[in-house]
Each structure stands twice: as C-alpha cells, then as structure tokens.
mmCIF file with all atom_site columns, C-alpha atoms and ligand atoms in Angstrom:
data_model
loop_
_atom_site.group_PDB
_atom_site.id
_atom_site.type_symbol
_atom_site.label_atom_id
_atom_site.label_alt_id
_atom_site.label_comp_id
_atom_site.label_asym_id
_atom_site.label_entity_id
_atom_site.label_seq_id
_atom_site.pdbx_PDB_ins_code
_atom_site.Cartn_x
_atom_site.Cartn_y
_atom_site.Cartn_z
_atom_site.occupancy
_atom_site.B_iso_or_equiv
_atom_site.pdbx_formal_charge
_atom_site.auth_seq_id
_atom_site.auth_comp_id
_atom_site.auth_asym_id
_atom_site.auth_atom_id
_atom_site.pdbx_PDB_model_num
ATOM   1   C CA . MET A 1 1   ? 17.928 -11.051 -56.828 1.00 57.00 ? 1   MET A CA 1
ATOM   2   C CA . SER A 1 2   ? 20.560 -9.461  -54.637 1.00 80.00 ? 2   SER A CA 1
ATOM   3   C CA . GLN A 1 3   ? 24.192 -9.625  -55.625 1.00 93.00 ? 3   GLN A CA 1
ATOM   4   C CA . PRO A 1 4   ? 26.087 -12.739 -54.487 1.00 97.00 ? 4   PRO A CA 1
ATOM   5   C CA . SER A 1 5   ? 28.266 -12.068 -51.454 1.00 98.00 ? 5   SER A CA 1
ATOM   6   C CA . ILE A 1 6   ? 31.288 -14.078 -50.436 1.00 98.00 ? 6   ILE A CA 1
ATOM   7   C CA . LEU A 1 7   ? 33.556 -13.895 -47.389 1.00 99.00 ? 7   LEU A CA 1
ATOM   8   C CA . PHE A 1 8   ? 36.876 -15.760 -47.185 1.00 99.00 ? 8   PHE A CA 1
ATOM   9   C CA . VAL A 1 9   ? 38.137 -16.633 -43.726 1.00 99.00 ? 9   VAL A CA 1
ATOM   10  C CA . CYS A 1 10  ? 41.546 -17.818 -42.540 1.00 99.00 ? 10  CYS A CA 1
ATOM   11  C CA . LEU A 1 11  ? 43.304 -17.411 -39.202 1.00 98.00 ? 11  LEU A CA 1
ATOM   12  C CA . GLY A 1 12  ? 45.086 -14.072 -39.419 1.00 98.00 ? 12  GLY A CA 1
ATOM   13  C CA . ASN A 1 13  ? 43.540 -12.429 -42.531 1.00 98.00 ? 13  ASN A CA 1
ATOM   14  C CA . ILE A 1 14  ? 46.998 -11.404 -43.683 1.00 99.00 ? 14  ILE A CA 1
ATOM   15  C CA . CYS A 1 15  ? 48.106 -14.317 -45.904 1.00 99.00 ? 15  CYS A CA 1
ATOM   16  C CA . ARG A 1 16  ? 45.567 -16.741 -47.388 1.00 99.00 ? 16  ARG A CA 1
ATOM   17  C CA . SER A 1 17  ? 42.180 -15.013 -47.247 1.00 99.00 ? 17  SER A CA 1
ATOM   18  C CA . PRO A 1 18  ? 43.417 -11.671 -48.689 1.00 99.00 ? 18  PRO A CA 1
ATOM   19  C CA . LEU A 1 19  ? 44.907 -13.639 -51.611 1.00 99.00 ? 19  LEU A CA 1
ATOM   20  C CA . ALA A 1 20  ? 41.599 -15.489 -52.044 1.00 99.00 ? 20  ALA A CA 1
ATOM   21  C CA . GLU A 1 21  ? 39.781 -12.143 -51.988 1.00 99.00 ? 21  GLU A CA 1
ATOM   22  C CA . ALA A 1 22  ? 42.151 -10.724 -54.624 1.00 99.00 ? 22  ALA A CA 1
ATOM   23  C CA . ALA A 1 23  ? 41.905 -13.817 -56.835 1.00 99.00 ? 23  ALA A CA 1
ATOM   24  C CA . LEU A 1 24  ? 38.106 -13.821 -56.805 1.00 98.00 ? 24  LEU A CA 1
ATOM   25  C CA . ARG A 1 25  ? 37.931 -10.059 -57.427 1.00 98.00 ? 25  ARG A CA 1
ATOM   26  C CA . ALA A 1 26  ? 40.098 -10.561 -60.515 1.00 98.00 ? 26  ALA A CA 1
ATOM   27  C CA . GLU A 1 27  ? 38.102 -13.560 -61.783 1.00 98.00 ? 27  GLU A CA 1
ATOM   28  C CA . ALA A 1 28  ? 34.780 -11.775 -61.194 1.00 98.00 ? 28  ALA A CA 1
ATOM   29  C CA . ILE A 1 29  ? 35.926 -8.736  -63.153 1.00 98.00 ? 29  ILE A CA 1
ATOM   30  C CA . ALA A 1 30  ? 37.219 -10.937 -65.981 1.00 98.00 ? 30  ALA A CA 1
ATOM   31  C CA . ALA A 1 31  ? 33.850 -12.734 -66.113 1.00 98.00 ? 31  ALA A CA 1
ATOM   32  C CA . GLY A 1 32  ? 31.838 -9.513  -65.847 1.00 98.00 ? 32  GLY A CA 1
ATOM   33  C CA . LEU A 1 33  ? 30.171 -10.644 -62.617 1.00 98.00 ? 33  LEU A CA 1
ATOM   34  C CA . ALA A 1 34  ? 29.199 -8.308  -59.773 1.00 98.00 ? 34  ALA A CA 1
ATOM   35  C CA . ILE A 1 35  ? 30.038 -10.069 -56.507 1.00 98.00 ? 35  ILE A CA 1
ATOM   36  C CA . SER A 1 36  ? 30.435 -8.531  -53.065 1.00 98.00 ? 36  SER A CA 1
ATOM   37  C CA . ILE A 1 37  ? 33.732 -9.935  -51.760 1.00 98.00 ? 37  ILE A CA 1
ATOM   38  C CA . ASP A 1 38  ? 35.567 -9.567  -48.448 1.00 99.00 ? 38  ASP A CA 1
ATOM   39  C CA . SER A 1 39  ? 37.928 -11.494 -46.174 1.00 99.00 ? 39  SER A CA 1
ATOM   40  C CA . ALA A 1 40  ? 38.442 -11.806 -42.432 1.00 99.00 ? 40  ALA A CA 1
ATOM   41  C CA . GLY A 1 41  ? 40.305 -13.827 -39.810 1.00 99.00 ? 41  GLY A CA 1
ATOM   42  C CA . THR A 1 42  ? 39.062 -15.980 -36.956 1.00 98.00 ? 42  THR A CA 1
ATOM   43  C CA . GLY A 1 43  ? 41.804 -14.305 -34.879 1.00 98.00 ? 43  GLY A CA 1
ATOM   44  C CA . GLY A 1 44  ? 42.191 -10.583 -34.340 1.00 97.00 ? 44  GLY A CA 1
ATOM   45  C CA . TRP A 1 45  ? 45.931 -10.287 -33.686 1.00 97.00 ? 45  TRP A CA 1
ATOM   46  C CA . HIS A 1 46  ? 46.580 -8.576  -37.008 1.00 98.00 ? 46  HIS A CA 1
ATOM   47  C CA . ALA A 1 47  ? 43.407 -6.459  -37.147 1.00 98.00 ? 47  ALA A CA 1
ATOM   48  C CA . GLY A 1 48  ? 44.084 -3.156  -38.904 1.00 98.00 ? 48  GLY A CA 1
ATOM   49  C CA . ASN A 1 49  ? 47.305 -4.409  -40.482 1.00 98.00 ? 49  ASN A CA 1
ATOM   50  C CA . PRO A 1 50  ? 48.060 -4.726  -44.201 1.00 99.00 ? 50  PRO A CA 1
ATOM   51  C CA . PRO A 1 51  ? 48.634 -8.206  -45.638 1.00 98.00 ? 51  PRO A CA 1
ATOM   52  C CA . ASP A 1 52  ? 51.919 -9.988  -45.008 1.00 98.00 ? 52  ASP A CA 1
ATOM   53  C CA . PRO A 1 53  ? 54.615 -8.506  -47.304 1.00 98.00 ? 53  PRO A CA 1
ATOM   54  C CA . ARG A 1 54  ? 55.025 -11.910 -48.951 1.00 98.00 ? 54  ARG A CA 1
ATOM   55  C CA . ALA A 1 55  ? 51.298 -11.993 -49.771 1.00 98.00 ? 55  ALA A CA 1
ATOM   56  C CA . ILE A 1 56  ? 51.505 -8.463  -51.182 1.00 98.00 ? 56  ILE A CA 1
ATOM   57  C CA . ALA A 1 57  ? 54.489 -9.551  -53.316 1.00 98.00 ? 57  ALA A CA 1
ATOM   58  C CA . GLU A 1 58  ? 52.708 -12.675 -54.563 1.00 98.00 ? 58  GLU A CA 1
ATOM   59  C CA . ALA A 1 59  ? 49.611 -10.693 -55.598 1.00 98.00 ? 59  ALA A CA 1
ATOM   60  C CA . GLU A 1 60  ? 51.872 -8.144  -57.294 1.00 98.00 ? 60  GLU A CA 1
ATOM   61  C CA . ARG A 1 61  ? 53.392 -10.965 -59.375 1.00 98.00 ? 61  ARG A CA 1
ATOM   62  C CA . HIS A 1 62  ? 49.904 -11.430 -60.776 1.00 98.00 ? 62  HIS A CA 1
ATOM   63  C CA . GLY A 1 63  ? 49.390 -7.723  -61.391 1.00 98.00 ? 63  GLY A CA 1
ATOM   64  C CA . ILE A 1 64  ? 47.181 -7.125  -58.356 1.00 98.00 ? 64  ILE A CA 1
ATOM   65  C CA . ASP A 1 65  ? 47.803 -4.547  -55.629 1.00 98.00 ? 65  ASP A CA 1
ATOM   66  C CA . ILE A 1 66  ? 46.515 -5.657  -52.214 1.00 99.00 ? 66  ILE A CA 1
ATOM   67  C CA . SER A 1 67  ? 48.653 -3.320  -50.120 1.00 99.00 ? 67  SER A CA 1
ATOM   68  C CA . HIS A 1 68  ? 45.569 -1.295  -49.152 1.00 98.00 ? 68  HIS A CA 1
ATOM   69  C CA . TYR A 1 69  ? 43.725 -4.317  -47.715 1.00 99.00 ? 69  TYR A CA 1
ATOM   70  C CA . ARG A 1 70  ? 43.395 -4.263  -43.918 1.00 99.00 ? 70  ARG A CA 1
ATOM   71  C CA . ALA A 1 71  ? 42.923 -7.287  -41.702 1.00 99.00 ? 71  ALA A CA 1
ATOM   72  C CA . ARG A 1 72  ? 39.845 -7.668  -39.557 1.00 99.00 ? 72  ARG A CA 1
ATOM   73  C CA . LYS A 1 73  ? 38.328 -10.287 -37.323 1.00 98.00 ? 73  LYS A CA 1
ATOM   74  C CA . VAL A 1 74  ? 35.135 -12.125 -38.279 1.00 98.00 ? 74  VAL A CA 1
ATOM   75  C CA . ARG A 1 75  ? 32.049 -10.363 -36.857 1.00 97.00 ? 75  ARG A CA 1
ATOM   76  C CA . ARG A 1 76  ? 28.648 -11.763 -35.868 1.00 96.00 ? 76  ARG A CA 1
ATOM   77  C CA . GLU A 1 77  ? 26.973 -9.733  -38.634 1.00 96.00 ? 77  GLU A CA 1
ATOM   78  C CA . ASP A 1 78  ? 29.124 -11.492 -41.234 1.00 98.00 ? 78  ASP A CA 1
ATOM   79  C CA . PHE A 1 79  ? 27.043 -14.638 -40.756 1.00 98.00 ? 79  PHE A CA 1
ATOM   80  C CA . GLN A 1 80  ? 23.958 -12.802 -41.990 1.00 96.00 ? 80  GLN A CA 1
ATOM   81  C CA . ARG A 1 81  ? 25.564 -10.359 -44.377 1.00 97.00 ? 81  ARG A CA 1
ATOM   82  C CA . PHE A 1 82  ? 27.305 -12.930 -46.593 1.00 98.00 ? 82  PHE A CA 1
ATOM   83  C CA . GLY A 1 83  ? 25.606 -15.666 -48.591 1.00 98.00 ? 83  GLY A CA 1
ATOM   84  C CA . ASN A 1 84  ? 28.695 -17.866 -48.555 1.00 98.00 ? 84  ASN A CA 1
ATOM   85  C CA . ILE A 1 85  ? 31.585 -18.003 -46.128 1.00 98.00 ? 85  ILE A CA 1
ATOM   86  C CA . TYR A 1 86  ? 34.551 -20.065 -47.299 1.00 99.00 ? 86  TYR A CA 1
ATOM   87  C CA . ALA A 1 87  ? 37.068 -21.336 -44.755 1.00 99.00 ? 87  ALA A CA 1
ATOM   88  C CA . LEU A 1 88  ? 40.604 -21.737 -46.000 1.00 99.00 ? 88  LEU A CA 1
ATOM   89  C CA . ASP A 1 89  ? 41.283 -24.793 -43.823 1.00 98.00 ? 89  ASP A CA 1
ATOM   90  C CA . GLN A 1 90  ? 39.431 -27.253 -41.620 1.00 98.00 ? 90  GLN A CA 1
ATOM   91  C CA . GLN A 1 91  ? 40.362 -25.516 -38.362 1.00 98.00 ? 91  GLN A CA 1
ATOM   92  C CA . ASN A 1 92  ? 39.005 -22.228 -39.725 1.00 98.00 ? 92  ASN A CA 1
ATOM   93  C CA . LEU A 1 93  ? 35.763 -24.049 -40.611 1.00 98.00 ? 93  LEU A CA 1
ATOM   94  C CA . ARG A 1 94  ? 35.484 -25.584 -37.128 1.00 98.00 ? 94  ARG A CA 1
ATOM   95  C CA . ASP A 1 95  ? 36.090 -22.168 -35.556 1.00 98.00 ? 95  ASP A CA 1
ATOM   96  C CA . LEU A 1 96  ? 33.473 -20.545 -37.803 1.00 98.00 ? 96  LEU A CA 1
ATOM   97  C CA . LYS A 1 97  ? 30.889 -23.165 -36.867 1.00 98.00 ? 97  LYS A CA 1
ATOM   98  C CA . ARG A 1 98  ? 31.679 -22.615 -33.190 1.00 97.00 ? 98  ARG A CA 1
ATOM   99  C CA . ILE A 1 99  ? 31.258 -18.829 -33.341 1.00 96.00 ? 99  ILE A CA 1
ATOM   100 C CA . ALA A 1 100 ? 28.299 -18.731 -35.775 1.00 97.00 ? 100 ALA A CA 1
ATOM   101 C CA . PRO A 1 101 ? 25.390 -17.004 -34.021 1.00 95.00 ? 101 PRO A CA 1
ATOM   102 C CA . ASN A 1 102 ? 22.510 -19.327 -33.299 1.00 90.00 ? 102 ASN A CA 1
ATOM   103 C CA . GLY A 1 103 ? 19.984 -17.070 -31.542 1.00 86.00 ? 103 GLY A CA 1
ATOM   104 C CA . LEU A 1 104 ? 16.368 -16.694 -32.609 1.00 81.00 ? 104 LEU A CA 1
ATOM   105 C CA . LEU A 1 105 ? 16.948 -13.298 -34.244 1.00 82.00 ? 105 LEU A CA 1
ATOM   106 C CA . THR A 1 106 ? 20.629 -13.622 -35.061 1.00 86.00 ? 106 THR A CA 1
ATOM   107 C CA . ARG A 1 107 ? 20.839 -17.091 -36.561 1.00 90.00 ? 107 ARG A CA 1
ATOM   108 C CA . SER A 1 108 ? 23.567 -17.518 -39.155 1.00 91.00 ? 108 SER A CA 1
ATOM   109 C CA . THR A 1 109 ? 22.132 -17.607 -42.663 1.00 94.00 ? 109 THR A CA 1
ATOM   110 C CA . ALA A 1 110 ? 25.449 -17.902 -44.486 1.00 97.00 ? 110 ALA A CA 1
ATOM   111 C CA . ARG A 1 111 ? 26.465 -21.210 -46.031 1.00 98.00 ? 111 ARG A CA 1
ATOM   112 C CA . LEU A 1 112 ? 29.733 -22.257 -44.395 1.00 98.00 ? 112 LEU A CA 1
ATOM   113 C CA . SER A 1 113 ? 32.083 -24.515 -46.317 1.00 98.00 ? 113 SER A CA 1
ATOM   114 C CA . LEU A 1 114 ? 35.684 -25.377 -47.002 1.00 98.00 ? 114 LEU A CA 1
ATOM   115 C CA . LEU A 1 115 ? 37.039 -23.365 -49.935 1.00 99.00 ? 115 LEU A CA 1
ATOM   116 C CA . MET A 1 116 ? 38.736 -26.257 -51.714 1.00 98.00 ? 116 MET A CA 1
ATOM   117 C CA . ASP A 1 117 ? 35.439 -28.196 -51.713 1.00 98.00 ? 117 ASP A CA 1
ATOM   118 C CA . MET A 1 118 ? 34.607 -25.969 -54.690 1.00 98.00 ? 118 MET A CA 1
ATOM   119 C CA . VAL A 1 119 ? 37.385 -27.556 -56.750 1.00 98.00 ? 119 VAL A CA 1
ATOM   120 C CA . PRO A 1 120 ? 36.659 -30.986 -58.242 1.00 98.00 ? 120 PRO A CA 1
ATOM   121 C CA . GLY A 1 121 ? 39.282 -33.441 -57.002 1.00 98.00 ? 121 GLY A CA 1
ATOM   122 C CA . ARG A 1 122 ? 40.420 -31.166 -54.175 1.00 98.00 ? 122 ARG A CA 1
ATOM   123 C CA . GLU A 1 123 ? 37.446 -31.653 -51.846 1.00 98.00 ? 123 GLU A CA 1
ATOM   124 C CA . GLY A 1 124 ? 38.310 -31.829 -48.165 1.00 98.00 ? 124 GLY A CA 1
ATOM   125 C CA . THR A 1 125 ? 41.780 -30.346 -48.602 1.00 98.00 ? 125 THR A CA 1
ATOM   126 C CA . ALA A 1 126 ? 43.211 -27.242 -46.960 1.00 98.00 ? 126 ALA A CA 1
ATOM   127 C CA . VAL A 1 127 ? 44.856 -24.162 -48.345 1.00 98.00 ? 127 VAL A CA 1
ATOM   128 C CA . ILE A 1 128 ? 47.979 -24.677 -46.245 1.00 97.00 ? 128 ILE A CA 1
ATOM   129 C CA . ASP A 1 129 ? 48.993 -21.840 -43.943 1.00 98.00 ? 129 ASP A CA 1
ATOM   130 C CA . PRO A 1 130 ? 52.091 -20.235 -45.552 1.00 98.00 ? 130 PRO A CA 1
ATOM   131 C CA . TYR A 1 131 ? 52.800 -17.886 -42.616 1.00 98.00 ? 131 TYR A CA 1
ATOM   132 C CA . GLY A 1 132 ? 55.793 -19.875 -41.346 1.00 98.00 ? 132 GLY A CA 1
ATOM   133 C CA . GLY A 1 133 ? 56.944 -20.701 -44.868 1.00 97.00 ? 133 GLY A CA 1
ATOM   134 C CA . THR A 1 134 ? 58.740 -19.223 -47.857 1.00 97.00 ? 134 THR A CA 1
ATOM   135 C CA . ALA A 1 135 ? 57.842 -17.299 -51.007 1.00 97.00 ? 135 ALA A CA 1
ATOM   136 C CA . ASP A 1 136 ? 57.275 -20.703 -52.671 1.00 98.00 ? 136 ASP A CA 1
ATOM   137 C CA . ASP A 1 137 ? 54.566 -21.443 -50.112 1.00 98.00 ? 137 ASP A CA 1
ATOM   138 C CA . PHE A 1 138 ? 52.861 -18.161 -50.981 1.00 98.00 ? 138 PHE A CA 1
ATOM   139 C CA . ALA A 1 139 ? 53.032 -19.122 -54.673 1.00 98.00 ? 139 ALA A CA 1
ATOM   140 C CA . GLN A 1 140 ? 51.290 -22.391 -53.753 1.00 98.00 ? 140 GLN A CA 1
ATOM   141 C CA . THR A 1 141 ? 48.660 -20.409 -51.819 1.00 98.00 ? 141 THR A CA 1
ATOM   142 C CA . TRP A 1 142 ? 48.038 -18.305 -54.919 1.00 98.00 ? 142 TRP A CA 1
ATOM   143 C CA . ALA A 1 143 ? 47.736 -21.422 -57.090 1.00 98.00 ? 143 ALA A CA 1
ATOM   144 C CA . ASP A 1 144 ? 45.171 -22.888 -54.677 1.00 98.00 ? 144 ASP A CA 1
ATOM   145 C CA . VAL A 1 145 ? 43.036 -19.771 -54.192 1.00 99.00 ? 145 VAL A CA 1
ATOM   146 C CA . SER A 1 146 ? 43.061 -18.875 -57.877 1.00 98.00 ? 146 SER A CA 1
ATOM   147 C CA . VAL A 1 147 ? 41.857 -22.339 -58.966 1.00 98.00 ? 147 VAL A CA 1
ATOM   148 C CA . ALA A 1 148 ? 39.140 -22.060 -56.302 1.00 98.00 ? 148 ALA A CA 1
ATOM   149 C CA . ALA A 1 149 ? 38.195 -18.561 -57.473 1.00 98.00 ? 149 ALA A CA 1
ATOM   150 C CA . ARG A 1 150 ? 37.824 -19.836 -61.042 1.00 98.00 ? 150 ARG A CA 1
ATOM   151 C CA . ALA A 1 151 ? 35.642 -22.693 -59.779 1.00 98.00 ? 151 ALA A CA 1
ATOM   152 C CA . ILE A 1 152 ? 33.411 -20.267 -57.844 1.00 98.00 ? 152 ILE A CA 1
ATOM   153 C CA . VAL A 1 153 ? 32.981 -18.027 -60.878 1.00 98.00 ? 153 VAL A CA 1
ATOM   154 C CA . SER A 1 154 ? 32.370 -20.907 -63.275 1.00 97.00 ? 154 SER A CA 1
ATOM   155 C CA . ARG A 1 155 ? 29.494 -22.104 -61.079 1.00 96.00 ? 155 ARG A CA 1
ATOM   156 C CA . MET A 1 156 ? 27.921 -18.645 -61.313 1.00 96.00 ? 156 MET A CA 1
ATOM   157 C CA . LEU A 1 157 ? 28.019 -18.343 -65.102 1.00 91.00 ? 157 LEU A CA 1
HETATM 158 P P1 . LIG B 2 .   ? 46.709 -16.540 -42.526 1.00 91.32 ? 1   LIG B P1 1
HETATM 159 O O1 . LIG B 2 .   ? 48.177 -16.806 -41.969 1.00 91.32 ? 1   LIG B O1 1
HETATM 160 O O2 . LIG B 2 .   ? 45.754 -17.234 -41.562 1.00 91.32 ? 1   LIG B O2 1
HETATM 161 O O3 . LIG B 2 .   ? 46.723 -17.191 -43.866 1.00 91.32 ? 1   LIG B O3 1
HETATM 162 O O4 . LIG B 2 .   ? 46.526 -15.054 -42.563 1.00 91.32 ? 1   LIG B O4 1
HETATM 163 C C1 . LIG B 2 .   ? 48.553 -16.553 -40.650 1.00 91.32 ? 1   LIG B C1 1
HETATM 164 C C2 . LIG B 2 .   ? 48.851 -15.273 -40.262 1.00 91.32 ? 1   LIG B C2 1
HETATM 165 C C3 . LIG B 2 .   ? 49.251 -15.006 -38.966 1.00 91.32 ? 1   LIG B C3 1
HETATM 166 C C4 . LIG B 2 .   ? 49.351 -16.051 -38.069 1.00 91.32 ? 1   LIG B C4 1
HETATM 167 C C5 . LIG B 2 .   ? 49.046 -17.336 -38.447 1.00 91.32 ? 1   LIG B C5 1
HETATM 168 C C6 . LIG B 2 .   ? 48.642 -17.591 -39.751 1.00 91.32 ? 1   LIG B C6 1
HETATM 169 N N1 . LIG B 2 .   ? 49.776 -15.797 -36.744 1.00 91.32 ? 1   LIG B N1 1
HETATM 170 O O5 . LIG B 2 .   ? 49.935 -16.761 -35.973 1.00 91.32 ? 1   LIG B O5 1
HETATM 171 O O6 . LIG B 2 .   ? 49.995 -14.628 -36.388 1.00 91.32 ? 1   LIG B O6 1
#
C-alpha cells in the first residue's frame, strides 16, 4: 500500500496550515509513521513567503522550526496527489469543493473534510483564523491543530 498522504489547506498558508503540517510531522515521527505531509492556501497572495513570524514563534515554543516552509497555492494536481485534504475552516472547505477538478481524466480523488471533524466533540468547528489576532490566538491555533494531528495519527495506528 502506498504511504498515506495528507494536505492541510487554509486561506493564506502562512498561519494555520503550516502549524497543522508541523504538528502532524511531529506526531508522525513520534508514532514512527511514514506520512507524506504538505500544506497550501486557497489564496496565493503569500505564495513563496515563509510563515507568519507569529506562527514561526509558536512552532518554536514547541521545539519545531518552520522558518524554511514556503507558502503555496492549492494546485489541481493536489486533488489527485493527496489521499486526504483537510480544510482548516468551513470557508476553506467550500472553496476546495468549488475548485476541485471534476473532469473525466482529472477528477478529484482526495477525500475533502474539515480538520476538526477528526476530533471527537469538535466536529463541525473551525480552526479560527489567527491572522488578525495576537500571540494567544496562535497558541490556540497550535492547541487545535495538535489535538487534530494526534487524532489523525491515532486513527492510523
Ligand atoms: P491563514 O491566515 O489562512 O491561517 O494562513 C491568513 C493569512 C493571511 C491572510 C488571511 C489569513 N490574508 O488575508 O492575507
């Protein structure tokens, strides 16, 4: 069986989805699981940029360096390359469903879902966009994506 592959998608790919990527990378390593992991944004305004400095600082608080991550926009191939695509909020999920390729040869094969649906008791909730917020909001983002990352890994064990 091929290695599981997971893409996290938010709006800008500089705050929430890079933290989700970092959290799952850490949980996968801790569990000894090989998972192909990436993140992207539905918007391309920050493409090529490193994560927001507050996201870099939050990851660093947990011993993880994400300063080399670079933002990118979701691509059509992502819908066939990844087994699961997790949207960080409901708008991201709506946007993903709208842009998912639906042609005969290019139909999306990825399972699209809301990230927090993986966490019992948190179904249907968003990882709130911390971009306009404070360091505390980024700490909340980390709490959300790390509980989701643990839930993803625990379902794979
Ligand atoms: P993210 O946060 O979607 O978690 O990366 C945002 C980053 C940038 C913007 C909005 C949200 N923006 O409007 O530029």
